[in-house]
Tab-separated table of C-alpha atoms in Angstrom:
chain	number	residue	atom	x	y	z
A	1	MET	CA	11.972	-6.188	-8.828
A	2	GLU	CA	8.377	-8.110	-10.190
A	3	ARG	CA	6.094	-5.119	-9.736
A	4	ASN	CA	3.276	-5.499	-7.266
A	5	ASN	CA	0.354	-5.230	-9.016
A	6	HIS	CA	-1.941	-4.547	-5.881
A	7	LEU	CA	0.105	-1.101	-5.649
A	8	PRO	CA	-0.932	1.302	-6.728
A	9	ARG	CA	-4.469	1.246	-5.615
A	10	GLN	CA	-2.448	0.572	-1.681
A	11	VAL	CA	-1.358	3.803	-2.606
A	12	ALA	CA	-5.162	5.183	-3.543
A	13	LEU	CA	-6.646	3.665	-0.144
A	14	MET	CA	-3.884	4.976	2.291
A	15	ARG	CA	-4.232	8.045	0.793
A	16	GLN	CA	-7.997	8.105	1.050
A	17	SER	CA	-8.088	7.985	4.115
A	18	LEU	CA	-5.510	10.151	5.157
A	19	PHE	CA	-8.440	12.332	4.455
A	20	ASP	CA	-10.846	9.917	6.110
A	21	GLN	CA	-9.865	9.726	9.113
A	22	GLY	CA	-8.716	13.902	9.402
A	23	TYR	CA	-5.613	14.358	8.909
A	24	LEU	CA	-5.023	16.063	5.567
A	25	ASP	CA	-6.978	18.374	4.570
A	26	GLU	CA	-8.380	20.210	0.998
A	27	GLN	CA	-4.654	22.176	0.670
A	28	PHE	CA	-3.332	18.724	0.644
A	29	VAL	CA	-4.969	17.961	-2.933
A	30	GLN	CA	-3.488	21.746	-3.899
A	31	LEU	CA	-0.250	20.458	-3.648
A	32	GLU	CA	-1.290	17.306	-5.682
A	33	GLU	CA	-2.185	19.583	-7.921
A	34	LEU	CA	1.220	21.409	-8.443
A	35	GLN	CA	3.270	18.266	-9.340
A	36	ASP	CA	4.323	17.011	-12.736
A	37	ASP	CA	5.976	14.956	-14.540
A	38	ALA	CA	9.467	17.735	-13.836
A	39	ASN	CA	8.009	18.106	-10.059
A	40	PRO	CA	7.063	14.498	-9.300
A	41	ASN	CA	8.469	15.547	-5.910
A	42	PHE	CA	6.761	18.653	-5.216
A	43	VAL	CA	4.465	17.585	-1.673
A	44	GLU	CA	7.028	15.135	-0.718
A	45	GLU	CA	9.683	18.397	-0.808
A	46	VAL	CA	7.460	20.533	0.691
A	47	VAL	CA	6.434	18.163	3.601
A	48	THR	CA	10.254	17.652	4.061
A	49	LEU	CA	11.081	21.190	4.819
A	50	TYR	CA	8.031	21.825	6.586
A	51	TYR	CA	8.590	19.014	9.005
A	52	ARG	CA	13.333	20.376	9.507
A	53	ASP	CA	11.875	23.824	8.848
A	54	SER	CA	9.479	23.659	12.375
A	55	ALA	CA	11.093	21.577	14.295
A	56	ARG	CA	13.021	25.023	15.764
A	57	LEU	CA	9.130	26.528	16.124
A	58	VAL	CA	8.048	23.701	18.069
A	59	ALA	CA	11.272	24.133	20.427
A	60	SER	CA	10.937	27.650	20.198
A	61	ILE	CA	7.597	27.409	21.957
A	62	GLU	CA	8.852	24.659	24.645
A	63	GLN	CA	11.090	26.757	25.968
A	64	ALA	CA	9.309	29.405	26.368
A	65	LEU	CA	6.899	27.678	28.113
A	66	ASP	CA	9.230	26.389	30.874
A	67	LYS	CA	9.337	30.042	31.277
A	68	SER	CA	6.991	32.029	34.322
A	69	PRO	CA	5.241	34.141	33.781
A	70	LEU	CA	4.457	33.008	30.741
A	71	ASP	CA	4.945	35.150	27.741
A	72	PHE	CA	1.286	34.581	25.620
A	73	ASN	CA	2.085	37.056	22.866
A	74	LYS	CA	5.273	35.430	22.108
A	75	LEU	CA	3.470	31.963	22.446
A	76	ASP	CA	0.616	33.220	19.906
A	77	SER	CA	3.684	34.461	17.472
A	78	TYR	CA	5.137	31.454	17.932
A	79	MET	CA	1.995	28.908	17.449
A	80	HIS	CA	0.995	31.781	14.683
A	81	GLN	CA	3.847	30.892	12.298
A	82	PHE	CA	2.876	27.269	13.285
A	83	LYS	CA	0.266	27.060	12.406
A	84	GLY	CA	0.519	28.972	9.267
A	85	SER	CA	3.240	25.661	8.170
A	86	SER	CA	1.107	23.797	8.749
A	87	SER	CA	-1.912	24.350	7.397
A	88	SER	CA	-0.134	25.263	4.091
A	89	ILE	CA	0.886	21.110	4.076
A	90	GLY	CA	-2.646	20.513	4.699
A	91	GLY	CA	-2.151	19.041	7.583
A	92	ARG	CA	-5.757	19.091	9.224
A	93	LYS	CA	-5.435	18.042	12.671
A	94	VAL	CA	-2.368	19.791	13.834
A	95	LYS	CA	-3.836	23.145	12.215
A	96	ALA	CA	-7.047	22.370	14.370
A	97	GLU	CA	-4.489	22.117	17.944
A	98	CYS	CA	-2.697	25.090	16.858
A	99	SER	CA	-5.860	26.949	16.670
A	100	GLN	CA	-7.048	25.780	20.196
A	101	PHE	CA	-3.387	26.477	21.816
A	102	ARG	CA	-4.191	30.912	20.162
A	103	GLU	CA	-6.873	30.611	22.021
A	104	TYR	CA	-5.670	29.650	25.310
A	105	CYS	CA	-2.886	31.987	24.449
A	106	ARG	CA	-5.376	34.553	23.586
A	107	THR	CA	-7.685	34.097	27.416
A	108	GLY	CA	-3.974	34.231	28.769
A	109	ASN	CA	-4.733	30.334	29.475
A	110	GLY	CA	-1.109	28.962	30.240
A	111	GLU	CA	-2.374	25.311	31.718
A	112	GLY	CA	-4.553	25.024	28.683
A	113	CYS	CA	-1.415	25.769	26.879
A	114	ILE	CA	0.663	23.865	28.117
A	115	ARG	CA	-2.136	20.227	28.134
A	116	THR	CA	-2.937	21.461	24.440
A	117	PHE	CA	0.964	21.619	22.915
A	118	GLN	CA	1.048	18.230	23.652
A	119	GLN	CA	-1.824	17.565	21.701
A	120	VAL	CA	-0.099	19.436	18.882
A	121	LYS	CA	3.388	17.777	19.046
A	122	ARG	CA	1.630	14.673	18.989
A	123	GLU	CA	-0.338	15.462	15.912
A	124	TYR	CA	2.411	16.495	14.380
A	125	ALA	CA	4.818	13.339	15.115
A	126	THR	CA	1.649	11.532	14.452
A	127	LEU	CA	0.621	12.738	10.922
A	128	ARG	CA	5.132	12.635	10.275
A	129	LYS	CA	4.598	9.385	10.236
A	130	LYS	CA	1.578	8.889	8.344
A	131	LEU	CA	3.233	10.335	5.269
A	132	GLU	CA	6.392	9.133	5.574
A	133	ALA	CA	5.023	5.570	5.307
A	134	TYR	CA	2.233	6.936	2.218
A	135	PHE	CA	5.194	8.952	0.546
A	136	GLN	CA	7.272	5.399	0.551
A	137	LEU	CA	4.636	3.559	-0.785
A	138	ALA	CA	3.838	5.729	-2.931
A	139	ARG	CA	6.963	6.192	-4.188
A	140	GLN	CA	7.540	2.025	-4.389
A	141	ALA	CA	4.247	2.246	-6.661
A	142	GLY	CA	5.842	4.183	-9.298
A	143	PRO	CA	6.382	7.862	-10.338
A	144	ARG	CA	3.633	8.441	-12.036
A	145	GLU	CA	1.546	6.518	-9.476
A	146	ALA	CA	2.728	9.139	-6.898
A	147	ALA	CA	1.854	12.244	-9.217
A	148	SER	CA	-1.313	11.696	-10.134
A	149	ARG	CA	-4.769	11.635	-7.823
A	150	SER	CA	-8.001	9.163	-7.586
A	151	THR	CA	-10.451	11.413	-8.470
B	1	MET	CA	15.699	37.058	-28.870
B	2	GLY	CA	12.887	34.510	-30.864
B	3	THR	CA	10.297	37.082	-32.401
B	4	ALA	CA	7.902	34.302	-30.776
B	5	ALA	CA	9.433	34.583	-27.623
B	6	GLU	CA	7.421	36.765	-25.087
B	7	PRO	CA	9.658	37.632	-21.444
B	8	ARG	CA	7.546	36.602	-19.193
B	9	PHE	CA	6.035	38.439	-16.425
B	10	HIS	CA	8.375	38.774	-13.316
B	11	VAL	CA	7.107	38.757	-9.549
B	12	LEU	CA	8.292	39.439	-6.627
B	13	ALA	CA	7.352	37.239	-3.486
B	14	VAL	CA	7.977	38.208	-0.122
B	15	ASP	CA	7.223	35.858	3.022
B	16	ASP	CA	8.953	35.388	5.906
B	17	SER	CA	8.101	31.436	5.699
B	18	LEU	CA	10.293	28.746	4.066
B	19	VAL	CA	7.281	26.751	3.595
B	20	ASP	CA	5.240	29.247	2.191
B	21	ARG	CA	7.885	30.860	0.145
B	22	LYS	CA	8.619	27.042	-1.952
B	23	LEU	CA	4.670	27.145	-2.149
B	24	ILE	CA	4.572	30.484	-4.000
B	25	GLU	CA	7.255	30.427	-5.903
B	26	ARG	CA	5.532	26.633	-7.347
B	27	LEU	CA	2.954	28.516	-7.938
B	28	LEU	CA	3.836	31.525	-8.956
B	29	LYS	CA	6.568	28.826	-11.713
B	30	ILE	CA	3.367	26.944	-12.857
B	31	SER	CA	1.717	29.947	-13.762
B	32	SER	CA	4.716	31.374	-16.230
B	33	TYR	CA	6.025	33.245	-13.954
B	34	GLN	CA	9.667	34.442	-13.401
B	35	VAL	CA	9.885	34.789	-9.821
B	36	THR	CA	12.507	36.138	-7.448
B	37	THR	CA	11.441	35.058	-3.258
B	38	VAL	CA	12.568	37.363	-0.541
B	39	ASP	CA	11.978	36.774	3.486
B	40	SER	CA	10.979	40.826	4.413
B	41	GLY	CA	9.996	43.405	3.559
B	42	SER	CA	13.855	45.165	3.819
B	43	LYS	CA	15.035	43.066	1.354
B	44	ALA	CA	12.826	42.783	-0.991
B	45	LEU	CA	12.707	47.004	-0.906
B	46	GLU	CA	16.723	46.499	-1.631
B	47	PHE	CA	15.963	44.558	-4.976
B	48	LEU	CA	13.244	46.477	-6.201
B	49	GLY	CA	15.758	49.346	-5.406
B	50	SER	CA	18.543	47.571	-7.967
B	51	ARG	CA	16.161	46.965	-10.736
B	52	GLY	CA	14.457	48.528	-14.051
B	53	ASN	CA	11.378	50.326	-12.695
B	54	ASP	CA	13.567	53.025	-10.995
B	55	ASP	CA	15.176	53.029	-14.509
B	56	ARG	CA	17.989	52.982	-13.699
B	57	SER	CA	20.639	50.731	-15.792
B	58	SER	CA	21.580	47.925	-13.211
B	59	SER	CA	25.026	47.736	-12.478
B	60	ASP	CA	24.662	45.859	-9.986
B	61	PRO	CA	22.719	42.055	-10.860
B	62	LEU	CA	21.793	40.808	-8.105
B	63	PRO	CA	21.921	36.938	-8.253
B	64	SER	CA	18.700	35.840	-7.815
B	65	VAL	CA	18.050	37.150	-10.771
B	66	SER	CA	18.584	35.230	-14.301
B	67	PRO	CA	21.643	36.075	-16.789
B	68	ASN	CA	19.245	37.159	-19.369
B	69	ASP	CA	18.531	40.250	-17.872
B	70	HIS	CA	20.264	43.509	-20.059
B	71	GLN	CA	19.106	46.202	-18.833
B	72	GLY	CA	17.959	45.257	-15.254
B	73	VAL	CA	14.626	43.373	-14.765
B	74	GLU	CA	11.767	45.253	-13.845
B	75	VAL	CA	9.300	43.918	-11.997
B	76	ASN	CA	5.214	43.034	-12.953
B	77	LEU	CA	4.105	42.491	-9.338
B	78	ILE	CA	4.904	41.818	-6.006
B	79	ILE	CA	3.132	39.594	-3.476
B	80	THR	CA	3.725	39.461	-0.101
B	81	ASP	CA	2.744	38.367	3.302
B	82	TYR	CA	1.048	40.251	5.438
B	83	CYS	CA	2.588	39.096	9.016
B	84	MET	CA	6.134	39.479	9.103
B	85	PRO	CA	8.787	40.581	11.482
B	86	GLY	CA	10.126	43.700	11.254
B	87	MET	CA	7.982	45.365	8.066
B	88	THR	CA	5.148	43.984	8.316
B	89	GLY	CA	3.195	43.664	4.288
B	90	PHE	CA	1.828	46.838	5.103
B	91	ASP	CA	4.590	48.327	5.581
B	92	LEU	CA	6.167	47.289	2.430
B	93	LEU	CA	2.719	47.787	0.508
B	94	LYS	CA	2.784	51.802	1.892
B	95	LYS	CA	6.526	52.097	1.178
B	96	ILE	CA	6.241	51.075	-2.246
B	97	LYS	CA	2.877	53.250	-2.599
B	98	GLU	CA	4.778	56.200	-1.477
B	99	SER	CA	7.612	55.320	-4.310
B	100	SER	CA	7.295	57.605	-7.355
B	101	SER	CA	9.179	54.576	-9.867
B	102	LEU	CA	7.638	52.040	-7.804
B	103	ARG	CA	3.473	53.180	-7.557
B	104	ASP	CA	3.399	51.596	-9.970
B	105	ILE	CA	3.590	47.983	-9.514
B	106	PRO	CA	0.670	46.086	-8.694
B	107	VAL	CA	0.789	44.897	-4.846
B	108	VAL	CA	-0.839	41.491	-3.811
B	109	ILE	CA	-1.465	40.515	0.053
B	110	MET	CA	-2.487	37.235	1.617
B	111	SER	CA	-2.696	36.498	5.422
B	112	SER	CA	-3.543	33.421	6.945
B	113	GLU	CA	-6.464	35.472	9.246
B	114	ASN	CA	-9.279	36.663	7.517
B	115	VAL	CA	-9.511	40.087	9.753
B	116	PRO	CA	-11.963	43.083	7.766
B	117	SER	CA	-10.286	45.669	8.700
B	118	ARG	CA	-7.137	44.435	7.914
B	119	ILE	CA	-8.565	43.402	4.502
B	120	THR	CA	-10.123	47.031	4.032
B	121	ARG	CA	-6.907	49.160	5.238
B	122	CYS	CA	-4.709	47.177	2.506
B	123	LEU	CA	-7.196	47.887	-0.236
B	124	GLU	CA	-7.338	51.877	0.564
B	125	GLU	CA	-3.535	51.450	0.580
B	126	GLY	CA	-4.466	50.648	-3.113
B	127	ALA	CA	-3.725	46.421	-2.312
B	128	GLU	CA	-4.864	45.146	-5.502
B	129	GLU	CA	-5.682	41.815	-3.809
B	130	PHE	CA	-6.597	40.464	-0.196
B	131	LEU	CA	-5.463	36.387	-0.875
B	132	LEU	CA	-5.899	34.604	2.453
B	133	LYS	CA	-3.579	31.676	2.747
B	134	PRO	CA	-3.388	28.974	1.667
B	135	VAL	CA	-2.902	30.487	-1.372
B	136	ARG	CA	-4.026	28.322	-4.383
B	137	LEU	CA	-3.630	28.368	-7.748
B	138	SER	CA	-7.302	29.776	-8.776
B	139	ASP	CA	-6.008	32.918	-6.937
B	140	VAL	CA	-2.234	33.520	-8.992
B	141	ASN	CA	-5.138	33.192	-11.392
B	142	LYS	CA	-5.953	36.370	-10.354
B	143	LEU	CA	-2.973	38.455	-11.026
B	144	ARG	CA	-3.156	38.688	-14.581
B	145	PRO	CA	-5.393	41.398	-14.724
B	146	HIS	CA	-3.906	43.358	-12.096
B	147	ILE	CA	-0.026	42.972	-14.581
B	148	MET	CA	-2.418	42.944	-17.290
B	149	ARG	CA	-3.551	46.922	-16.832
B	150	THR	CA	-0.731	47.702	-15.415
B	151	LYS	CA	0.857	47.260	-18.281
B	152	LYS	CA	-1.059	49.017	-20.801
B	153	LEU	CA	-1.427	52.033	-18.102
B	154	GLU	CA	2.374	52.118	-18.095
B	155	ASN	CA	4.792	54.557	-19.678
B	156	PRO	CA	7.460	53.029	-21.134
B	157	LYS	CA	10.581	56.528	-19.701
B	158	GLN	CA	9.900	57.324	-16.061
B	159	GLU	CA	9.103	60.620	-15.441
B	160	SER	CA	10.191	61.218	-12.099
B	161	ARG	CA	12.944	59.275	-10.583
B	162	GLU	CA	13.416	60.851	-6.920
B	163	GLU	CA	12.044	58.435	-4.842
B	164	SER	CA	9.520	60.395	-2.699
B	165	GLU	CA	10.528	59.273	1.772
B	166	GLY	CA	7.892	61.756	3.301
B	167	HIS	CA	4.724	60.782	4.522
B	168	GLY	CA	3.112	63.601	6.273
B	169	GLU	CA	0.105	62.128	6.650
B	170	ILE	CA	-1.129	60.180	10.237
B	171	ARG	CA	-3.249	57.063	10.308
B	172	SER	CA	-4.435	54.772	12.101
B	173	GLN	CA	-2.236	51.827	13.057
B	174	PRO	CA	-3.495	48.563	10.834
B	175	PRO	CA	-4.981	45.915	12.806
B	176	PRO	CA	-0.933	43.806	14.225
B	177	CYS	CA	-0.660	39.942	13.242
B	178	GLN	CA	-1.355	39.145	16.579
B	179	HIS	CA	-4.718	38.674	19.050
B	180	GLU	CA	-6.928	39.939	16.286
B	181	LEU	CA	-10.254	40.531	18.056
B	182	GLU	CA	-12.350	40.089	14.456
B	183	THR	CA	-10.427	37.370	14.117
B	184	GLN	CA	-12.680	34.557	11.828
B	185	GLN	CA	-10.113	31.603	13.094
B	186	GLY	CA	-11.455	28.450	11.323
B	187	GLN	CA	-14.073	29.025	8.304
B	188	HIS	CA	-12.909	27.883	5.126
B	189	HIS	CA	-10.704	29.507	2.682
B	190	GLN	CA	-13.434	28.932	-0.323
B	191	SER	CA	-16.252	30.850	1.114
B	192	GLN	CA	-14.173	33.460	2.455
B	193	GLN	CA	-12.039	34.803	-0.010
B	194	GLN	CA	-11.896	39.060	-0.776
B	195	ILE	CA	-14.324	41.597	-0.468
B	196	GLN	CA	-13.617	42.958	-3.699
B	197	PRO	CA	-16.247	45.136	-6.174
B	198	HIS	CA	-14.531	43.302	-8.387
B	199	GLN	CA	-14.239	38.951	-8.460
B	200	GLN	CA	-12.255	37.466	-11.570
B	201	GLN	CA	-12.144	34.098	-11.526
B	202	LYS	CA	-10.975	33.502	-14.445
B	203	SER	CA	-8.056	35.153	-16.954
B	204	SER	CA	-9.547	37.014	-19.093
B	205	ASN	CA	-9.711	35.549	-23.083
B	206	ASN	CA	-7.374	38.615	-24.178
B	207	ASN	CA	-4.564	37.095	-21.772
B	208	LYS	CA	-1.471	36.749	-23.808
B	209	ARG	CA	-0.061	33.483	-23.160
B	210	LYS	CA	3.484	33.490	-21.909
B	211	ALA	CA	5.882	31.762	-24.809
B	212	ILE	CA	6.624	28.322	-22.431
B	213	ASP	CA	10.861	29.576	-21.951
B	214	VAL	CA	12.964	27.275	-20.238
B	215	GLU	CA	12.133	27.965	-17.113
B	216	GLU	CA	14.066	27.878	-14.080
B	217	GLY	CA	15.017	24.807	-12.844
B	218	LEU	CA	11.965	23.313	-14.480
B	219	SER	CA	12.801	21.187	-17.828
B	220	PRO	CA	12.128	22.530	-21.309
B	221	ASP	CA	9.258	19.483	-22.462
B	222	ARG	CA	7.326	20.276	-18.890
B	223	THR	CA	3.997	18.869	-20.162
B	224	ARG	CA	2.179	20.041	-18.064
B	225	THR	CA	-0.081	23.536	-18.741
B	226	ARG	CA	-3.025	23.533	-16.385
B	227	TYR	CA	-4.583	26.469	-15.455
B	228	SER	CA	-3.182	27.826	-18.246
B	229	GLY	CA	-4.707	31.115	-20.481
B	230	VAL	CA	-5.018	30.135	-24.026
B	231	ALA	CA	-2.394	29.634	-25.527
B	232	THR	CA	-1.125	31.100	-28.144
B	233	PHE	CA	2.170	31.128	-30.353
């Protein structure tokens, strides 16, 4: 298969747009720093792990939001964990929505929680799609491109 | 054992988050530490109880430890999350400091929440550092001085083997993990870090660089040695 010489640039542009549009923050760069020749897919592994592991938290929060009255302590506890993982992968928008959710927990605003959780899920899903596309393109470009950053 | 090869330092990482465990493990391995991860304080104590730190010959090697240990691998540093269900990182810290066989192991606390009273409480209880999550490589670089300092002070023989579990002091409760009133959310990691009387940004030059042995899961010809101290063989 002929190598597309434009791919590395496309990968770099896609990557940059994720930062420019606020989907990712500096933590993602930190993850990239942990990649090397022996661990070229570390970032993708962590992100995959994140989506797999946080699925149960999303489900738990969903369940908890169905209860009446709402248990804000429990909701906050779940969201604390979810926010933590989201933060660890550099998911900036997801993290911001999580913070908002926790604010509503703190003030006992159930309506706000329910509304914000829809935002959380939306950002969570959007980030997943964008990262999947990015990782796929990066893999096509070649392992060196996937592991390196454009600074 | 080769004459040039030095044993690596062994860090025990405690975190209930799967993602964060993967992250801290990678951070530590890339810094050439041997790493054991557990997902709870009680498992941490279990692990510590059967290790060489308390001078018993370990008759039951745990599966997570490298098969190279002859005498029981000691733990040179414990890094633990603060907010964990059941036993918090603070509880774990207390138990470690109350144990005559474990109290000399440096303990570092990690937390996603920047709560000054929490930080103070942990430091007062004997934690060496308080790191804000997400933890990064520059944070891990701060760990080495604590290990080196402890190494210099430590007695090869443990004087007392007894575990003193008694604690008669009544301390006021550390801030809980939820609904922190003093939480400063949304602040950037870089500007916060921790309240430390001494902040060592770089490893000091007389730190010995561990020989790059075959690391668990990594190929021997790993080319990357970024963020390392002086490489001496």
